[in-house]
PDB file of C-alpha atoms and ligand atoms in Angstrom:
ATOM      1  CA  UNK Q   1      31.673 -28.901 -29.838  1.00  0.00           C
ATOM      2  CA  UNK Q   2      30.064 -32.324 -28.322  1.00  0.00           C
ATOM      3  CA  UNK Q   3      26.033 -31.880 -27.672  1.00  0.00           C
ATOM      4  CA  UNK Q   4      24.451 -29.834 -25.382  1.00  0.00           C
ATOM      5  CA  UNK Q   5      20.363 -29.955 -25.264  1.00  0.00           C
ATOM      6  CA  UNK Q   6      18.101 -28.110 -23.020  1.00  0.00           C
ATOM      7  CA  UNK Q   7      14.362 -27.999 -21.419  1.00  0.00           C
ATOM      8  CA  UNK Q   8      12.889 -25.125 -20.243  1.00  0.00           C
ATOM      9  CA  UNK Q   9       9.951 -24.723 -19.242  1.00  0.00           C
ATOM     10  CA  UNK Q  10       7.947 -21.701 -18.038  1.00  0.00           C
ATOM     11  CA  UNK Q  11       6.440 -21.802 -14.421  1.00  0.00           C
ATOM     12  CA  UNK Q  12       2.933 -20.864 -15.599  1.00  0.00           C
ATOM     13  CA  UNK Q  13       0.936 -24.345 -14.789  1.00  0.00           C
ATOM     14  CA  UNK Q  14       2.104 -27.815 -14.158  1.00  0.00           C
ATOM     15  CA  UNK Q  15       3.830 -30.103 -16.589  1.00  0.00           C
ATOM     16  CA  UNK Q  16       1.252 -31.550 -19.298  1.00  0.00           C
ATOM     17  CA  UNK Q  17       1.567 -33.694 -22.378  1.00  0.00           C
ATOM     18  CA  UNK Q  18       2.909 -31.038 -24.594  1.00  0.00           C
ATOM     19  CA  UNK Q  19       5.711 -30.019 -22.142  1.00  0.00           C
ATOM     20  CA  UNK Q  20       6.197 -33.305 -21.701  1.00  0.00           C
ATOM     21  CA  UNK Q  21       6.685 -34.194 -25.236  1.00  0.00           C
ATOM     22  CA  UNK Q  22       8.829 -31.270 -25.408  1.00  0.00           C
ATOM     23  CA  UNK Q  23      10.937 -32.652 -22.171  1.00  0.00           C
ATOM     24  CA  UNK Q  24      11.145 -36.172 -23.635  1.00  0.00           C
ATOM     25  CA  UNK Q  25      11.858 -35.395 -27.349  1.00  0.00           C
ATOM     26  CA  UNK Q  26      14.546 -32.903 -26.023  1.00  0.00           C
ATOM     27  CA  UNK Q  27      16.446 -34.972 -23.881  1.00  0.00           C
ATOM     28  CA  UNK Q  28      16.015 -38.275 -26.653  1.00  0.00           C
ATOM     29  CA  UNK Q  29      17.732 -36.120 -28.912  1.00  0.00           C
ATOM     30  CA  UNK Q  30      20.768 -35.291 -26.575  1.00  0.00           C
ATOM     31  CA  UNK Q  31      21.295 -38.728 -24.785  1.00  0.00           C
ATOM     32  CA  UNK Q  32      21.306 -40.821 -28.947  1.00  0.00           C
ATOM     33  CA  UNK Q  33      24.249 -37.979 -29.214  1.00  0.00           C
ATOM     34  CA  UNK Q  34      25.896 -38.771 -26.444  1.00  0.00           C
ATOM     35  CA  UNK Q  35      25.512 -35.350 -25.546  1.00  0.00           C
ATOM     36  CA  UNK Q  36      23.583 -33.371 -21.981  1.00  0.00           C
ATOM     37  CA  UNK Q  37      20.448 -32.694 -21.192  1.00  0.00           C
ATOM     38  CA  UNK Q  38      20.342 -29.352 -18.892  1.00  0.00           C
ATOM     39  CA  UNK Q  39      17.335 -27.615 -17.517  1.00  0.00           C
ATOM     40  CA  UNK Q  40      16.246 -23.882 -16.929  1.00  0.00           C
ATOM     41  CA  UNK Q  41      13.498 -22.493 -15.691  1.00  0.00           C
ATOM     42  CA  UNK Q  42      12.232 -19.775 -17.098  1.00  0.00           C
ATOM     43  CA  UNK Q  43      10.855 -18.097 -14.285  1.00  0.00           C
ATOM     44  CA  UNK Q  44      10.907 -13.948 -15.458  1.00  0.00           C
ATOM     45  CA  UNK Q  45       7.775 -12.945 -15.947  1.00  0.00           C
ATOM     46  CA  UNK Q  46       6.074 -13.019 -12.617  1.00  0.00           C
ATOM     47  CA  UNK Q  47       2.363 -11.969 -13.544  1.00  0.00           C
ATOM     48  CA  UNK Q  48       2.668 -15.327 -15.704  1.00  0.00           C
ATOM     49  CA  UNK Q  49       3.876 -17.651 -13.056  1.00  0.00           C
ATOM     50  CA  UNK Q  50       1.408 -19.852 -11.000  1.00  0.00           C
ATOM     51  CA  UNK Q  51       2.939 -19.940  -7.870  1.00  0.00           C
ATOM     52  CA  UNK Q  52       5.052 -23.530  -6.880  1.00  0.00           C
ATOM     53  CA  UNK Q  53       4.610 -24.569 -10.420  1.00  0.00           C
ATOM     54  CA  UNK Q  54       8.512 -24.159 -10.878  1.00  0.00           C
ATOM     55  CA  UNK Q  55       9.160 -26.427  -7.696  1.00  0.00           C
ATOM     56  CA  UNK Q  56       6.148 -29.134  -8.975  1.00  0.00           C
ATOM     57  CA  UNK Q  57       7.878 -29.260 -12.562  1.00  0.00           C
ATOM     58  CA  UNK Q  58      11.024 -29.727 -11.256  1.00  0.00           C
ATOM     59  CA  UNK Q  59       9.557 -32.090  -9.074  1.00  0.00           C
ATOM     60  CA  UNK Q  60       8.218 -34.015 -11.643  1.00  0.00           C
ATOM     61  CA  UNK Q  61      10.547 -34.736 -14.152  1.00  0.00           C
ATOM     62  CA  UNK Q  62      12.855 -37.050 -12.129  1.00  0.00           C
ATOM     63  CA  UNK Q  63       9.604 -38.936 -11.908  1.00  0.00           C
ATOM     64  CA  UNK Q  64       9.491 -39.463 -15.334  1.00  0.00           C
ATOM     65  CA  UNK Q  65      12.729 -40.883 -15.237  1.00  0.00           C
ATOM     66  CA  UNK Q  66      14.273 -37.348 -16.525  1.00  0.00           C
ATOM     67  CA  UNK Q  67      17.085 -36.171 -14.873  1.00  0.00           C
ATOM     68  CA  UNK Q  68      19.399 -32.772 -15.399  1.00  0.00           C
ATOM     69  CA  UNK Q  69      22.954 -33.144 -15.980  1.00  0.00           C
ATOM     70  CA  UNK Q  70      23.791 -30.483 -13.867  1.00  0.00           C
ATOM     71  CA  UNK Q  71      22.174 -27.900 -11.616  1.00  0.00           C
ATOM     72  CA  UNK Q  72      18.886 -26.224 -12.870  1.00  0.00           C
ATOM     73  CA  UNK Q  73      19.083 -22.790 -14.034  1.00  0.00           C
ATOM     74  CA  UNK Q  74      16.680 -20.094 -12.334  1.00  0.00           C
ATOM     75  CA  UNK Q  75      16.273 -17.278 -15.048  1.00  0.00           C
ATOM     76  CA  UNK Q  76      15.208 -15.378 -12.190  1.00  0.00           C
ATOM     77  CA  UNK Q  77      18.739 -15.668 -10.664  1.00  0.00           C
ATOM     78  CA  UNK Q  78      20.381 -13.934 -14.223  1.00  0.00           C
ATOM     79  CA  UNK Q  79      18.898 -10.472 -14.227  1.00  0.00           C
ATOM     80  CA  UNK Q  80      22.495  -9.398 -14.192  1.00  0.00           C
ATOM     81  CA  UNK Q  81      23.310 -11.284 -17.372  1.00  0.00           C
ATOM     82  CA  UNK Q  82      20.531  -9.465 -19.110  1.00  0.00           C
ATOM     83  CA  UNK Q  83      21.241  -6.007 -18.055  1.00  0.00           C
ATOM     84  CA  UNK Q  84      24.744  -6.931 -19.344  1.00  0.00           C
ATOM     85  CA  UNK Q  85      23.060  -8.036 -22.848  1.00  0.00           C
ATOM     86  CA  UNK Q  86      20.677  -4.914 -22.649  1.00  0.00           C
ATOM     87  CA  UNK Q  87      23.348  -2.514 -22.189  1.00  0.00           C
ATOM     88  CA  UNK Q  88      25.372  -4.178 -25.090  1.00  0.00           C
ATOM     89  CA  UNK Q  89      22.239  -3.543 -27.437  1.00  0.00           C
ATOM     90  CA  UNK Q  90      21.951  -0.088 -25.725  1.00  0.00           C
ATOM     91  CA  UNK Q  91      25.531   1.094 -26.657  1.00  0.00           C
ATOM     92  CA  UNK Q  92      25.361  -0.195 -30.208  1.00  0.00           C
ATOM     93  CA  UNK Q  93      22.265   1.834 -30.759  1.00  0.00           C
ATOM     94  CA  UNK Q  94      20.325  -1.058 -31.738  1.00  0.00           C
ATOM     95  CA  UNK Q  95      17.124  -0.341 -29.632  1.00  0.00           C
ATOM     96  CA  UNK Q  96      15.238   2.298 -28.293  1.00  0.00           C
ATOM     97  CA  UNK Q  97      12.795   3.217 -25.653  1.00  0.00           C
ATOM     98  CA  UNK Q  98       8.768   3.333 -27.029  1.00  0.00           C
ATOM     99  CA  UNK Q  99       6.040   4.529 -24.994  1.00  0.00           C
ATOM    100  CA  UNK Q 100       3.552   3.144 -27.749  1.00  0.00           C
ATOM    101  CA  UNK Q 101       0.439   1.655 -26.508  1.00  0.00           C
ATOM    102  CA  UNK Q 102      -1.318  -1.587 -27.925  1.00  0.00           C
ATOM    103  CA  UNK Q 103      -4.244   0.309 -29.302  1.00  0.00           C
ATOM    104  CA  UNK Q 104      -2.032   2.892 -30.965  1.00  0.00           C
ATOM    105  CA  UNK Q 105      -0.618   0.186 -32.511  1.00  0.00           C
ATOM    106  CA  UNK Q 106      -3.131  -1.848 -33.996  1.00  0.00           C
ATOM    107  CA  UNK Q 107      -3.858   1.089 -36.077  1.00  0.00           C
ATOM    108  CA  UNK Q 108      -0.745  -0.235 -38.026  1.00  0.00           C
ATOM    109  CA  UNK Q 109      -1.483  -4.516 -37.913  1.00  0.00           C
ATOM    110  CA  UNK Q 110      -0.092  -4.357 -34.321  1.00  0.00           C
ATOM    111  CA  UNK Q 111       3.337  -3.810 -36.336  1.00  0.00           C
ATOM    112  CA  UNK Q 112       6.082  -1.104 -34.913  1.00  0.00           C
ATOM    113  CA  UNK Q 113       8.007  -0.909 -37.532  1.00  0.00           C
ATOM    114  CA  UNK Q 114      11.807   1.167 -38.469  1.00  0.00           C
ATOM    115  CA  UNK Q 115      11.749   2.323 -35.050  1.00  0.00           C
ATOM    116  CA  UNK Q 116       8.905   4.891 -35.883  1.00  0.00           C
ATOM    117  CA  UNK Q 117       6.935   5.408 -32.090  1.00  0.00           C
ATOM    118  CA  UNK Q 118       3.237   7.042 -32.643  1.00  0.00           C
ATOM    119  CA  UNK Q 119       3.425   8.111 -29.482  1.00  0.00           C
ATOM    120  CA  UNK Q 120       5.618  10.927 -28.297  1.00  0.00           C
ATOM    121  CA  UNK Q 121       8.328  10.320 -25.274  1.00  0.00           C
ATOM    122  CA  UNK Q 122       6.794  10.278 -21.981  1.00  0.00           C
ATOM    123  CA  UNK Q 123       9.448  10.883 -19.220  1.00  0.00           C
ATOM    124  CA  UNK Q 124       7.104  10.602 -16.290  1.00  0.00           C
ATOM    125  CA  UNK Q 125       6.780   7.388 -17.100  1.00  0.00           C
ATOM    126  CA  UNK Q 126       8.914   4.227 -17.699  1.00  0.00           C
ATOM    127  CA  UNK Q 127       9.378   2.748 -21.321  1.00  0.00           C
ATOM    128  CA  UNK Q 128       9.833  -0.521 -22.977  1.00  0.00           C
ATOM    129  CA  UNK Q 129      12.468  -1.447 -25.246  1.00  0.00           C
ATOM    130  CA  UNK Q 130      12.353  -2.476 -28.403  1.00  0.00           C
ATOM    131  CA  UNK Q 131      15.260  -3.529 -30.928  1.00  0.00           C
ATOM    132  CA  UNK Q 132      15.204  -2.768 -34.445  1.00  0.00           C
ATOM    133  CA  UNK Q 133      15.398  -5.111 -36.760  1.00  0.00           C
ATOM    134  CA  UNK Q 134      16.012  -5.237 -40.310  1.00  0.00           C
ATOM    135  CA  UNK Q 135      14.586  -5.358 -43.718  1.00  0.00           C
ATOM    136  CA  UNK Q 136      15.740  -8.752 -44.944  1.00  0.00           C
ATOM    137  CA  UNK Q 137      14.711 -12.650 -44.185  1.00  0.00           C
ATOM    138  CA  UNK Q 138      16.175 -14.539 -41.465  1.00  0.00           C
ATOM    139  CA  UNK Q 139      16.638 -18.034 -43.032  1.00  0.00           C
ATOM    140  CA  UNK Q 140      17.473 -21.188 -40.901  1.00  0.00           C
ATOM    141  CA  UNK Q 141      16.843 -24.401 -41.330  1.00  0.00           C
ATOM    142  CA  UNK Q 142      14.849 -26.452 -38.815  1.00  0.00           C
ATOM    143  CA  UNK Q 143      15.786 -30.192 -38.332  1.00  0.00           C
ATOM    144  CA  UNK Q 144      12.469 -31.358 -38.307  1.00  0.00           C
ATOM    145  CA  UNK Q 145      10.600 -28.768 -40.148  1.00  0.00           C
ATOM    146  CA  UNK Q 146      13.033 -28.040 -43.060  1.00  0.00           C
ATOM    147  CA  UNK Q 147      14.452 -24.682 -44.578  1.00  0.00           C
ATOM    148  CA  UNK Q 148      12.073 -21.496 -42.677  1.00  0.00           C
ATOM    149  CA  UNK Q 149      12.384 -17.865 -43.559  1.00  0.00           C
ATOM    150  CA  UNK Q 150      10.409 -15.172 -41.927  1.00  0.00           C
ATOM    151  CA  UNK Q 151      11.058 -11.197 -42.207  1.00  0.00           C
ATOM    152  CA  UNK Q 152      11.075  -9.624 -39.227  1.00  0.00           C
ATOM    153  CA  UNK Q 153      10.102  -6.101 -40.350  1.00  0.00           C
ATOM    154  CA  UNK Q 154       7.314  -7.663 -41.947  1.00  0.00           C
ATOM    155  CA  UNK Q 155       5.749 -10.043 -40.231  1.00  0.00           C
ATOM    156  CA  UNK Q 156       7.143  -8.929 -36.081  1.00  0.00           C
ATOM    157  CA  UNK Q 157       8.747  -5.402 -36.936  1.00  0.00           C
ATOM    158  CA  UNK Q 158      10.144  -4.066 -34.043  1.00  0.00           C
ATOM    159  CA  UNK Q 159       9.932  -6.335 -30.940  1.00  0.00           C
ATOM    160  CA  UNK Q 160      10.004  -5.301 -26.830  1.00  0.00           C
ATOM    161  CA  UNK Q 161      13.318  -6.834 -25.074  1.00  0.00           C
ATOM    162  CA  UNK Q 162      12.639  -5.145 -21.711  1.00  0.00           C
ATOM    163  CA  UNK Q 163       8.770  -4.421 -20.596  1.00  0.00           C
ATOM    164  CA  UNK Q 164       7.561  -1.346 -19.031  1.00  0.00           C
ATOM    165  CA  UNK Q 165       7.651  -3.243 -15.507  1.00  0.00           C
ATOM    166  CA  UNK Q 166      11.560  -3.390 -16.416  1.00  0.00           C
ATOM    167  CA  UNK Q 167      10.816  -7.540 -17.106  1.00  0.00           C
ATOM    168  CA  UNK Q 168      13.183  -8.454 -20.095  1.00  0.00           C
ATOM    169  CA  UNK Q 169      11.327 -10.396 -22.557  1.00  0.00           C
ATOM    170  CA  UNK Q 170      11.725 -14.539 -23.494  1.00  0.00           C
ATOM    171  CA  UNK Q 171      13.659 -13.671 -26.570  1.00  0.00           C
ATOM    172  CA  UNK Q 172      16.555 -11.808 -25.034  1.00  0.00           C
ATOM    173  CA  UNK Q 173      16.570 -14.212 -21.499  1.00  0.00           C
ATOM    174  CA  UNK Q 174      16.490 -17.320 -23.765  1.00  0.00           C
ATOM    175  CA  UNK Q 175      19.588 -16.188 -26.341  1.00  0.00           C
ATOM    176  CA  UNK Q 176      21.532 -14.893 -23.340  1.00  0.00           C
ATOM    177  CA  UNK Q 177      20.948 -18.276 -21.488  1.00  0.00           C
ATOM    178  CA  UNK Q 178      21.103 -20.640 -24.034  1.00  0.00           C
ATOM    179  CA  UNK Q 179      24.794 -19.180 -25.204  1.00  0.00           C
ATOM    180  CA  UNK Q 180      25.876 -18.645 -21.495  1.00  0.00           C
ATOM    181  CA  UNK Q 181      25.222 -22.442 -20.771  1.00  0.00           C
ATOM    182  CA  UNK Q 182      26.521 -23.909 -24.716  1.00  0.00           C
ATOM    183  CA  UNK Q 183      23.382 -25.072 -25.608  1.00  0.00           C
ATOM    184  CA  UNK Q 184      24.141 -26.234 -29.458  1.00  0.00           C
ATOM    185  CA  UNK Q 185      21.153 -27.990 -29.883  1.00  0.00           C
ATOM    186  CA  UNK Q 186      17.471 -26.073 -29.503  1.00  0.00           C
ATOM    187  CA  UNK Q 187      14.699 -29.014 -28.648  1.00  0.00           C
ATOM    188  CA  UNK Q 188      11.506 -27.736 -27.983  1.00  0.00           C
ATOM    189  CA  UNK Q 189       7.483 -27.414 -29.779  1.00  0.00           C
ATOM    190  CA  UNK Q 190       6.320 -26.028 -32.989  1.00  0.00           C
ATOM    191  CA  UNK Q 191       4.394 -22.908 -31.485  1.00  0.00           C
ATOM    192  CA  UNK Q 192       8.075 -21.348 -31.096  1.00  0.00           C
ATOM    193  CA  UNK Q 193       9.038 -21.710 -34.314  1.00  0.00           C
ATOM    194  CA  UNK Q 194       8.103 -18.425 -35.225  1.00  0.00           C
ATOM    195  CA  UNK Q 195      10.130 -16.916 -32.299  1.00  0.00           C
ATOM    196  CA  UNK Q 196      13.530 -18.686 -33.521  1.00  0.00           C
ATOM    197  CA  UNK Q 197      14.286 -15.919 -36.479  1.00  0.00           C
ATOM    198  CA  UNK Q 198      13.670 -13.282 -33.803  1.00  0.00           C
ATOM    199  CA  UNK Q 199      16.201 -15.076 -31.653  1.00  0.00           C
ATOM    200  CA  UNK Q 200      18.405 -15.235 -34.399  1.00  0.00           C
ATOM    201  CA  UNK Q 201      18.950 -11.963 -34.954  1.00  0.00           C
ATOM    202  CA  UNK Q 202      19.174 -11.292 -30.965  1.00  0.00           C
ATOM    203  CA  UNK Q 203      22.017 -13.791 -31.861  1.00  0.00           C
ATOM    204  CA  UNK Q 204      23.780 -11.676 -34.153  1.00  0.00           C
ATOM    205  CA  UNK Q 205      23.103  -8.226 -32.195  1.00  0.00           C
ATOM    206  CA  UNK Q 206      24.661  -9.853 -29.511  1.00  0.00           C
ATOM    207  CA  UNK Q 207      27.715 -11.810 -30.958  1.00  0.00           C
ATOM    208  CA  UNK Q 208      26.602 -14.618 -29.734  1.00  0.00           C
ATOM    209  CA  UNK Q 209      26.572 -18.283 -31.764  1.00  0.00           C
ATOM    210  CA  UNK Q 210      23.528 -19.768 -33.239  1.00  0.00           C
ATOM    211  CA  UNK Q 211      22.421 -23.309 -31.829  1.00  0.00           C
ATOM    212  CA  UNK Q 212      20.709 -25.921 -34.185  1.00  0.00           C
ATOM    213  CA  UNK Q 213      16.858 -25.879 -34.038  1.00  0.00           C
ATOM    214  CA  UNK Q 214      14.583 -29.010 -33.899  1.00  0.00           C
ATOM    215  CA  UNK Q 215      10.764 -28.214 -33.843  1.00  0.00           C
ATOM    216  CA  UNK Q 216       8.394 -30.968 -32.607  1.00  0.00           C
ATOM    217  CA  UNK Q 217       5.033 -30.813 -33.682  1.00  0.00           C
ATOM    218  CA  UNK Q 218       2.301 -29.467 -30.859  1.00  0.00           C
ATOM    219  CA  UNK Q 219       0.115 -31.944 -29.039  1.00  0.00           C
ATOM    220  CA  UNK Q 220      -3.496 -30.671 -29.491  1.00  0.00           C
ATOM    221  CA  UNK Q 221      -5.744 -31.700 -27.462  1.00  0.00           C
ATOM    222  CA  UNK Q 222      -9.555 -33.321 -27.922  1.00  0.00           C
ATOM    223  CA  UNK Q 223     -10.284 -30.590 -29.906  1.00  0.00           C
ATOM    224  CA  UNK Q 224      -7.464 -30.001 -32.083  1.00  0.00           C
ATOM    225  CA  UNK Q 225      -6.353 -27.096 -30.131  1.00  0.00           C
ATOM    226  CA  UNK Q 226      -3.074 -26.115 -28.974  1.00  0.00           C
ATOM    227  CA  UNK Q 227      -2.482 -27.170 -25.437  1.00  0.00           C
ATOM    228  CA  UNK Q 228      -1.807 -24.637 -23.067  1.00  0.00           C
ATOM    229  CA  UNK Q 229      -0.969 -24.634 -19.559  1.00  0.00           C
ATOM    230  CA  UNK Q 230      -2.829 -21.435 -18.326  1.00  0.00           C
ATOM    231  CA  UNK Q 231      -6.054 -24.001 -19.567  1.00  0.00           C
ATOM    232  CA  UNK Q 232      -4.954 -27.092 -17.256  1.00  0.00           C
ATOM    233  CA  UNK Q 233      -4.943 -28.599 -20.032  1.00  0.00           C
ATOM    234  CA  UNK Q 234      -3.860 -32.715 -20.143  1.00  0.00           C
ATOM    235  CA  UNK Q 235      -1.525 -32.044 -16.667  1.00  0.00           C
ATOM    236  CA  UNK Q 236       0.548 -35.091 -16.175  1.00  0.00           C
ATOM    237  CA  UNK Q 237       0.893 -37.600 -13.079  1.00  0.00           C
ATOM    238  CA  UNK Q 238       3.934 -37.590 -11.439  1.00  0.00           C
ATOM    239  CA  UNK Q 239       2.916 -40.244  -9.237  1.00  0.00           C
ATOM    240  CA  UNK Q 240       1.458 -42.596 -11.855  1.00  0.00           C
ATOM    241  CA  UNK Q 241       4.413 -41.492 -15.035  1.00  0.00           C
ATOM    242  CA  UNK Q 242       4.032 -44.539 -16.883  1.00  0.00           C
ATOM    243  CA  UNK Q 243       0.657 -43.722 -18.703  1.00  0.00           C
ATOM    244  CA  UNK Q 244       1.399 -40.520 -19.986  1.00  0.00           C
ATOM    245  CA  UNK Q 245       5.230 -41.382 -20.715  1.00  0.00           C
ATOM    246  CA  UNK Q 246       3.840 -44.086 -22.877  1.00  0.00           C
ATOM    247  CA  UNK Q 247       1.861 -41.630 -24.943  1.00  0.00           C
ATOM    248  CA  UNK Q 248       4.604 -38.802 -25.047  1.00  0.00           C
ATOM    249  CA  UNK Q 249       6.810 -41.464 -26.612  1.00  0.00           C
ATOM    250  CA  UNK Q 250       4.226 -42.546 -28.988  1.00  0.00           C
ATOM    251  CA  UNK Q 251       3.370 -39.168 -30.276  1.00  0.00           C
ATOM    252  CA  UNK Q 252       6.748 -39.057 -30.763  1.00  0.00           C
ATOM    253  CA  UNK Q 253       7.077 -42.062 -32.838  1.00  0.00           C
ATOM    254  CA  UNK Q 254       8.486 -45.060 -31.091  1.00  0.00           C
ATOM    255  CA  UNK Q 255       7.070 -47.887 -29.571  1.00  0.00           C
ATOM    256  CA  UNK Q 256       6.720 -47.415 -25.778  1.00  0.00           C
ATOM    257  CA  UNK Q 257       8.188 -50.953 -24.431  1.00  0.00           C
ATOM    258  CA  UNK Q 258       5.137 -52.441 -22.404  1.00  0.00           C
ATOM    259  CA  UNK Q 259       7.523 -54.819 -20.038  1.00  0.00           C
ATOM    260  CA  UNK Q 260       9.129 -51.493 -18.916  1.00  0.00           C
ATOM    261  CA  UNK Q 261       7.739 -50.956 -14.854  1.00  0.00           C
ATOM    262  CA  UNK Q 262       9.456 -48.172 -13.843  1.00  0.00           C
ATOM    263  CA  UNK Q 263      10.153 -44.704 -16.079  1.00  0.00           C
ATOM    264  CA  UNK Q 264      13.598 -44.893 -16.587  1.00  0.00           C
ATOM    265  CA  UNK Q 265      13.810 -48.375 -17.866  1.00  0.00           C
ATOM    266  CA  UNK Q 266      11.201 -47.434 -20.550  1.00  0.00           C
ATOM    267  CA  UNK Q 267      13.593 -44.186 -21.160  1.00  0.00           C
ATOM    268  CA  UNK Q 268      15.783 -46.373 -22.383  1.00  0.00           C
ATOM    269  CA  UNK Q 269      14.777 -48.730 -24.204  1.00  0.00           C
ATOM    270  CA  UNK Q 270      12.777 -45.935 -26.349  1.00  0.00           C
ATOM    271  CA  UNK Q 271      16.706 -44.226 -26.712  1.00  0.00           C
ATOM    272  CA  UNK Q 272      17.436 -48.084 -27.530  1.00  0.00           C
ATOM    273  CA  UNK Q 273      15.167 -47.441 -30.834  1.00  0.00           C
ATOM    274  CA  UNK Q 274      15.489 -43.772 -31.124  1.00  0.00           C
ATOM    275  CA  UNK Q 275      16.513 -41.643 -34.108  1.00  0.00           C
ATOM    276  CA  UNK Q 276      15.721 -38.141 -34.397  1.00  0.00           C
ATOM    277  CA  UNK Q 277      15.171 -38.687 -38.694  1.00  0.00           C
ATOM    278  CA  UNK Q 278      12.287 -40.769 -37.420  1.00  0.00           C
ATOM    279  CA  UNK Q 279      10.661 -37.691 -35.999  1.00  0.00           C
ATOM    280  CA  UNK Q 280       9.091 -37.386 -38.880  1.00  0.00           C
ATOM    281  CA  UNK Q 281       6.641 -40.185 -38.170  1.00  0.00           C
ATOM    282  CA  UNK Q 282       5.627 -38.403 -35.225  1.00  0.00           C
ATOM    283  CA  UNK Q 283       1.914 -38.232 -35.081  1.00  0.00           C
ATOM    284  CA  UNK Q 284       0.453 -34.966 -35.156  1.00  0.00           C
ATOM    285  CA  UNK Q 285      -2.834 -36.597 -33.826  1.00  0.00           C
ATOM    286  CA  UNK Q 286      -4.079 -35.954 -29.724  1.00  0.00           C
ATOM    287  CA  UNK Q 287      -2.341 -36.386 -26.998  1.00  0.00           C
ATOM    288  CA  UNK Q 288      -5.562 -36.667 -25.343  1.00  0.00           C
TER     289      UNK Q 288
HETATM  290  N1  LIG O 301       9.831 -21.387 -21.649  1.00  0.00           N
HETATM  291  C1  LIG O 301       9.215 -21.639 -22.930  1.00  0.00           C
HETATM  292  C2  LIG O 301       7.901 -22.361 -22.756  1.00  0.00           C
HETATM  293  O1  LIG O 301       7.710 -23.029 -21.753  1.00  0.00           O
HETATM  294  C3  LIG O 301      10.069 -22.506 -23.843  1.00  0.00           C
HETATM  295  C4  LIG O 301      11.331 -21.868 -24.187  1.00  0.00           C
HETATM  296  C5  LIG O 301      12.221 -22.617 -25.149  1.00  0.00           C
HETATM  297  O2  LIG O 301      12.255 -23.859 -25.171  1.00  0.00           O
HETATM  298  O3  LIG O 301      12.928 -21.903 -25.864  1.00  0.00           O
HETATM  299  O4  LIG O 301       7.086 -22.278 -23.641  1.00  0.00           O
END
């Protein structure tokens, strides 16, 4: 199967450096294959979502010189899909409904574990879901990072696919979508590392194939933090993309071409010197 990469961001803030690192390094990856670069936003979990973020990232990335091959996915436009995935998981008996609260739960690490709920079934009100999972590593190896292995009864135990609202979670919506549109290649920052064994398994629950993973390492920012968007942290310019292009493509490694005037010609002549076992070099110092 030829190449098929993906971005896809969350509508909770505007694009910043990380995301933009994350947009870049993904769509680097698919173009030195030869392969697409598709986009989804991942627009499900509405008290997240910063109103006419989605439309500014969109927006934005063609001003960095970024464009989708192919129309932009709207999670919010596949509920269907995941009731389809939900029921699937339903029938096989693989989750369950838990009316568990947080604070019951950190009594145990925060951990739900063998499908064992503390609290008792509540039918006057709604559930959330949670699959099972089982008592064994999930091992994969990450492109960038190397071999990983995490055990999900251990270290996540049983994890919610559908909310109490009735939102499914990121971990189902992501496997669904990233099968449905033949993503083989996963492109996206470190801080979701620890979410691919949980998607894994999803994976196999499901029947569906497992893409390769590549894991950049986060942008921090002056601080050494984590960059997040709910902080406003290091948003980008659309209407000046050069300056923090340059620096996306630096913490990735290359040399940003300083003739280049306009996004797309610096695009490519980064691809020009581009190859994803240089990742390594990238810097894990400050986007700042
Ligand atoms: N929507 C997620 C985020 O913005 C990324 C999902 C992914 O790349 O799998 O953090």
């Amino acid at each position: 199967m030829s190449y098929r990469g993906r971005f896809a961001p969350s509508p909770t803030g505007l694009l910043h450096a990380g995301s933009l690192v994350a947009a870049v390094g993904s769509w680097l990856c698919a173009r030195h294959a030869g392969g697409q670069w598709l986009v989804r936003m991942e627009d499900i979990d509405p008290p997240r979502e910063v109103a006419g973020s989605a439309a500014a990232i969109l927006a934005a990335l063609p001003r960095f010189g970024l464009m989708a091959d192919g129309p932009v996915i709207q999670q919010s436009s596949r509920i269907a899909a995941y009731d389809a995935a939900f029921e699937q998981l339903r029938r096989a008996d693989l989750v369950f409904p838990c009316w568990c609260s947080r604070s019951e739960l950190a009594g145990v690490s925060g951990i739900h574990r063998d499908g064992h709920c503390l609290a008792s079934a509540d039918p006057s009100r709604p559930p959330a879901w949670r699959i099972r999972v089982p008592d064994e590593e999930i091992a994969f190896v990450d492109a960038l990072q190397g071999p990983q292995k995490q055990s999900l009864r251990e270290e996540v135990g049983d994890f919610v696919i559908r909310r109490v609202e009735g939102f499914y979670s990121y971990q189902l919506a992501c496997v669904v979508d990233d099968a449905w549109q033949g993503v083989t290649e996963v492109v996206r920052g470190s801080d979701l590392l620890d979410s691919t064994p949980r998607q894994i398994w999803l994976q196999h629950c499901l029947g569906l194939p497992t893409p390769r993973y590549l894991h950049l390492p986060l942008v921090l920012d002056s601080q050494g933090r984590k960059l997040s968007k709910s902080e406003r942290a290091l948003e980008v310019d659309p209407i000046d993309p050069l300056p923090s292009l340059r620096r996306a493509l630096s913490f990735l490694g290359l040399t940003p071409d300083e003739n280049a005037s306009d996004p797309s010609a610096l695009l490519d002549a980064a691809l020009a010197q581009f190859d994803p076992r240089h990742l390594t070099q990238c810097s894990d110092h400050r986007a700042a």
